[in-house]
XYZ file of C-alpha atoms in Angstrom:
309
model
C 54.192 -52.704 3.919
C 55.043 -49.032 3.638
C 51.848 -48.386 1.730
C 49.664 -50.062 4.374
C 51.371 -47.980 7.055
C 50.588 -44.829 5.086
C 46.947 -45.860 4.678
C 46.713 -46.606 8.410
C 48.114 -43.179 9.305
C 45.650 -41.547 6.902
C 42.725 -43.430 8.457
C 43.823 -42.478 11.955
C 44.008 -38.828 10.868
C 40.467 -39.009 9.503
C 39.359 -40.573 12.769
C 40.977 -37.727 14.719
C 39.309 -35.043 12.646
C 35.968 -36.818 13.054
C 36.272 -36.364 16.826
C 35.323 -32.716 16.360
C 31.780 -33.852 15.716
C 31.476 -35.361 19.202
C 31.589 -31.910 20.836
C 28.216 -31.290 22.437
C 27.471 -35.033 22.581
C 30.299 -35.657 25.054
C 29.313 -32.648 27.174
C 25.702 -33.846 27.243
C 26.896 -37.327 28.182
C 28.859 -35.955 31.143
C 25.885 -33.852 32.243
C 23.627 -36.886 31.787
C 25.757 -38.979 34.156
C 25.766 -36.095 36.637
C 21.984 -35.812 36.357
C 21.376 -39.533 36.929
C 23.739 -39.475 39.908
C 22.095 -36.384 41.378
C 18.651 -37.936 41.058
C 19.772 -41.158 42.746
C 21.737 -39.591 45.605
C 19.743 -36.441 46.408
C 16.181 -37.050 45.253
C 15.888 -40.790 45.790
C 18.103 -41.741 48.719
C 19.569 -39.103 51.016
C 17.192 -36.197 50.451
C 14.118 -38.168 51.598
C 16.158 -39.734 54.398
C 17.068 -36.280 55.711
C 13.457 -35.081 55.970
C 11.851 -38.370 56.967
C 12.711 -37.982 60.649
C 13.932 -41.582 60.763
C 16.328 -41.096 63.663
C 18.898 -38.421 64.459
C 21.869 -40.525 63.298
C 20.361 -41.216 59.868
C 19.549 -37.538 59.435
C 23.099 -36.563 60.416
C 24.628 -39.057 57.982
C 22.322 -37.869 55.206
C 23.198 -34.233 55.867
C 26.929 -34.989 55.808
C 26.634 -36.942 52.539
C 24.571 -34.205 50.886
C 26.932 -31.399 51.929
C 30.009 -33.274 50.750
C 28.253 -34.396 47.554
C 27.232 -30.868 46.569
C 30.632 -29.386 47.473
C 32.513 -31.893 45.317
C 29.959 -31.536 42.520
C 30.476 -27.763 42.371
C 34.258 -28.182 42.202
C 33.949 -30.966 39.623
C 31.739 -28.926 37.293
C 33.818 -25.781 37.805
C 36.995 -27.650 36.888
C 35.325 -29.436 33.990
C 33.978 -26.337 32.273
C 37.258 -24.525 32.943
C 39.001 -27.182 30.873
C 36.311 -27.053 28.192
C 36.318 -23.269 27.735
C 39.970 -22.397 28.443
C 42.259 -22.142 25.443
C 45.132 -24.579 26.128
C 47.614 -22.170 24.594
C 48.279 -21.094 21.007
C 51.535 -19.964 19.440
C 51.565 -16.144 19.278
C 51.601 -14.708 15.741
C 55.120 -14.347 14.320
C 56.637 -16.018 17.381
C 60.423 -16.333 17.302
C 62.883 -17.962 19.737
C 64.303 -15.748 22.475
C 67.891 -14.707 21.832
C 70.559 -15.704 24.307
C 72.552 -12.465 24.567
C 75.527 -14.069 26.273
C 75.930 -16.810 23.679
C 74.687 -14.792 20.745
C 72.492 -17.708 19.821
C 68.903 -18.836 20.108
C 67.754 -20.026 23.479
C 68.623 -23.724 23.802
C 65.150 -24.370 25.198
C 63.843 -24.004 21.646
C 65.870 -27.067 20.675
C 64.436 -30.061 18.925
C 63.920 -32.164 22.030
C 63.350 -35.421 20.272
C 65.341 -35.179 17.072
C 62.577 -33.829 14.849
C 63.426 -32.377 11.472
C 64.874 -28.892 11.992
C 63.452 -25.873 10.244
C 66.866 -24.461 9.469
C 69.893 -26.773 8.958
C 72.134 -23.916 10.074
C 70.282 -23.740 13.387
C 69.060 -27.239 14.307
C 67.674 -26.001 17.621
C 64.580 -24.401 16.086
C 61.578 -26.580 15.275
C 59.050 -25.852 12.554
C 55.459 -27.019 12.014
C 54.806 -27.721 8.354
C 51.033 -27.879 8.887
C 50.775 -24.496 10.614
C 53.706 -23.073 8.623
C 55.253 -21.512 11.718
C 58.041 -21.986 14.235
C 57.266 -24.195 17.217
C 58.127 -23.131 20.774
C 59.642 -25.724 23.108
C 57.285 -28.495 24.224
C 54.734 -27.413 21.617
C 52.980 -30.019 19.443
C 50.484 -29.975 16.601
C 47.010 -31.339 17.358
C 45.391 -33.061 14.387
C 41.930 -32.716 15.917
C 42.130 -28.982 16.668
C 44.232 -28.339 13.551
C 46.764 -26.118 15.298
C 49.867 -26.137 17.457
C 49.221 -26.270 21.199
C 51.659 -25.017 23.846
C 52.941 -27.776 26.141
C 50.351 -30.115 24.678
C 49.526 -33.110 26.850
C 46.772 -34.735 24.780
C 43.455 -34.072 23.090
C 40.626 -35.162 25.395
C 37.280 -36.075 23.842
C 35.581 -35.807 27.252
C 36.361 -32.099 27.525
C 36.145 -31.480 23.761
C 39.437 -29.609 23.904
C 43.177 -30.014 23.977
C 44.871 -30.213 27.350
C 47.880 -27.908 27.309
C 49.839 -25.282 29.209
C 46.914 -23.050 30.189
C 44.362 -25.683 31.240
C 46.425 -28.688 32.380
C 45.961 -27.765 36.043
C 42.205 -27.542 35.507
C 42.222 -30.991 33.898
C 44.103 -32.465 36.863
C 41.629 -30.899 39.293
C 38.784 -32.317 37.218
C 40.315 -35.790 37.625
C 40.793 -35.294 41.369
C 37.270 -34.060 42.040
C 35.738 -36.668 39.730
C 37.559 -39.415 41.623
C 36.472 -38.035 45.012
C 32.872 -37.508 43.881
C 32.453 -40.916 42.250
C 34.069 -42.621 45.252
C 31.643 -40.850 47.588
C 28.655 -41.771 45.417
C 29.777 -45.404 45.125
C 30.055 -45.702 48.917
C 26.789 -43.829 49.494
C 24.830 -46.033 47.086
C 26.521 -49.288 48.075
C 23.837 -50.254 50.658
C 21.095 -49.733 48.064
C 23.078 -51.730 45.502
C 23.521 -54.642 47.929
C 19.820 -54.497 48.745
C 19.018 -55.319 45.108
C 20.353 -58.819 45.662
C 18.555 -59.445 48.938
C 15.180 -61.113 49.227
C 13.654 -58.297 51.241
C 11.354 -55.670 49.809
C 13.090 -52.467 48.654
C 11.225 -49.146 48.962
C 10.792 -47.098 45.814
C 9.309 -47.378 42.347
C 10.912 -49.528 39.628
C 12.118 -46.321 37.963
C 13.908 -44.996 41.044
C 15.415 -48.408 41.754
C 16.717 -48.694 38.198
C 18.164 -45.181 38.343
C 19.943 -45.910 41.628
C 21.355 -49.157 40.250
C 22.518 -47.394 37.072
C 24.072 -44.517 39.028
C 26.066 -46.941 41.185
C 27.387 -48.842 38.156
C 28.351 -45.627 36.354
C 30.138 -44.193 39.368
C 32.067 -47.323 40.325
C 33.224 -47.608 36.693
C 34.339 -43.962 36.626
C 36.082 -44.347 39.986
C 38.243 -47.207 38.746
C 39.016 -45.672 35.357
C 39.766 -42.169 36.675
C 42.034 -43.636 39.360
C 44.321 -45.026 36.656
C 44.487 -41.678 34.834
C 45.051 -39.835 38.104
C 48.000 -42.034 39.098
C 49.520 -41.587 35.637
C 49.216 -37.794 35.670
C 50.541 -37.517 39.221
C 53.697 -39.269 38.033
C 53.871 -36.948 35.009
C 53.585 -33.833 37.186
C 56.244 -35.205 39.546
C 58.661 -35.439 36.608
C 57.492 -32.247 34.839
C 56.532 -34.300 31.803
C 53.522 -34.400 29.501
C 51.852 -37.519 28.138
C 53.353 -36.871 24.696
C 56.829 -36.269 26.111
C 56.654 -39.387 28.274
C 56.017 -41.386 25.118
C 58.526 -39.626 22.873
C 61.530 -39.421 25.193
C 61.293 -43.169 25.800
C 64.507 -44.285 27.515
C 66.183 -40.890 27.884
C 67.970 -41.168 31.248
C 67.658 -37.481 32.171
C 64.905 -34.976 31.458
C 66.008 -31.376 31.140
C 62.797 -29.942 32.572
C 62.843 -32.068 35.740
C 63.485 -29.467 38.459
C 62.636 -31.662 41.438
C 59.186 -32.654 42.628
C 58.424 -29.454 44.525
C 59.348 -27.097 41.680
C 57.754 -29.421 39.116
C 54.489 -29.174 41.057
C 54.767 -25.378 41.153
C 55.277 -25.279 37.377
C 51.696 -26.560 37.040
C 49.843 -25.401 40.176
C 51.714 -22.190 40.977
C 53.174 -20.943 44.252
C 50.036 -19.549 45.876
C 48.599 -22.354 48.021
C 45.180 -20.683 48.122
C 44.810 -21.412 44.409
C 46.077 -24.987 44.384
C 42.633 -26.566 44.669
C 40.621 -24.252 42.422
C 40.780 -23.949 38.607
C 42.398 -20.516 38.577
C 45.760 -18.794 39.028
C 46.686 -15.760 41.066
C 47.914 -12.744 39.103
C 51.187 -12.877 41.014
C 51.804 -16.479 39.951
C 51.094 -15.583 36.336
C 53.754 -12.869 36.602
C 56.350 -14.946 38.455
C 56.066 -18.271 36.611
C 56.564 -17.951 32.832
C 55.879 -21.677 32.390
C 52.196 -21.073 33.167
C 51.966 -19.122 29.894
C 53.436 -22.026 27.946
C 56.364 -20.303 26.222
C 59.303 -20.294 28.650
C 60.462 -23.253 30.712
C 63.357 -23.395 33.176
C 65.636 -26.406 32.912
C 68.548 -27.915 34.768
C 71.723 -25.945 33.992
C 73.805 -29.090 33.603
C 71.463 -30.328 30.864
C 71.066 -27.084 28.884
C 73.682 -28.064 26.337
C 72.270 -31.544 25.752
C 70.011 -32.486 22.844
C 67.347 -35.168 23.061
């Protein structure tokens, strides 16, 4: 039984490392879905409707759909490529825990949150990564796909070909939000054309355009439903200042040391500057005022600082 478990773990590791090869394929797949959707919405349906002169109301609806579609598409792609090209956060060379001058000890936030094997039996608070051969900051985990430790790692996402961590988690959340809004808009916009497929009346357009519209609707309704589930999950994680990995590992822990209340938990991810909440970027002032955005220092509840998880 033990041997089969070892073999399974080894196979899973090989599967994880093989994900590196998906890279450009996944990006091309995302761009392919965007291209099919753009062709169906802009070039097949609402673009021609806008210039056809088929009534003022139809032209107004088409204009509104096209403006909203392009606005959400820009934000979606901006957020997506921000996640793809932003380093999620790496452990600085020769990183060491911050000393607590009052206690004369290492900062308790470098503790082994989940009972992992300590690097130094004399100081069980410090964690150590055997694969990277380095100390691990709090909330840091090793990614088997990237082959390195990632600060405040949430998960490795094959769709963005990158880890989601401290420095790009906000961008990932915005990508989910704008993807949900965009796919919902497209699904509603193409719904009349989709229903028309099952009517007996004649539908304008070539077989190619009709097939593309049908395919775009199916893709977008599927993405809407799937992204909604991820979005609800990550909203709950942000509300509790928890990552996907931590939510799994802490299991039934009654209290979470990093839970600062919903408002402050939100600010730990999105910052304090409201102008930057809905774009994949941070203000310089937020980067100075909120150490958690850098992925190395995290405030916690004072009453829980002495507890170990």
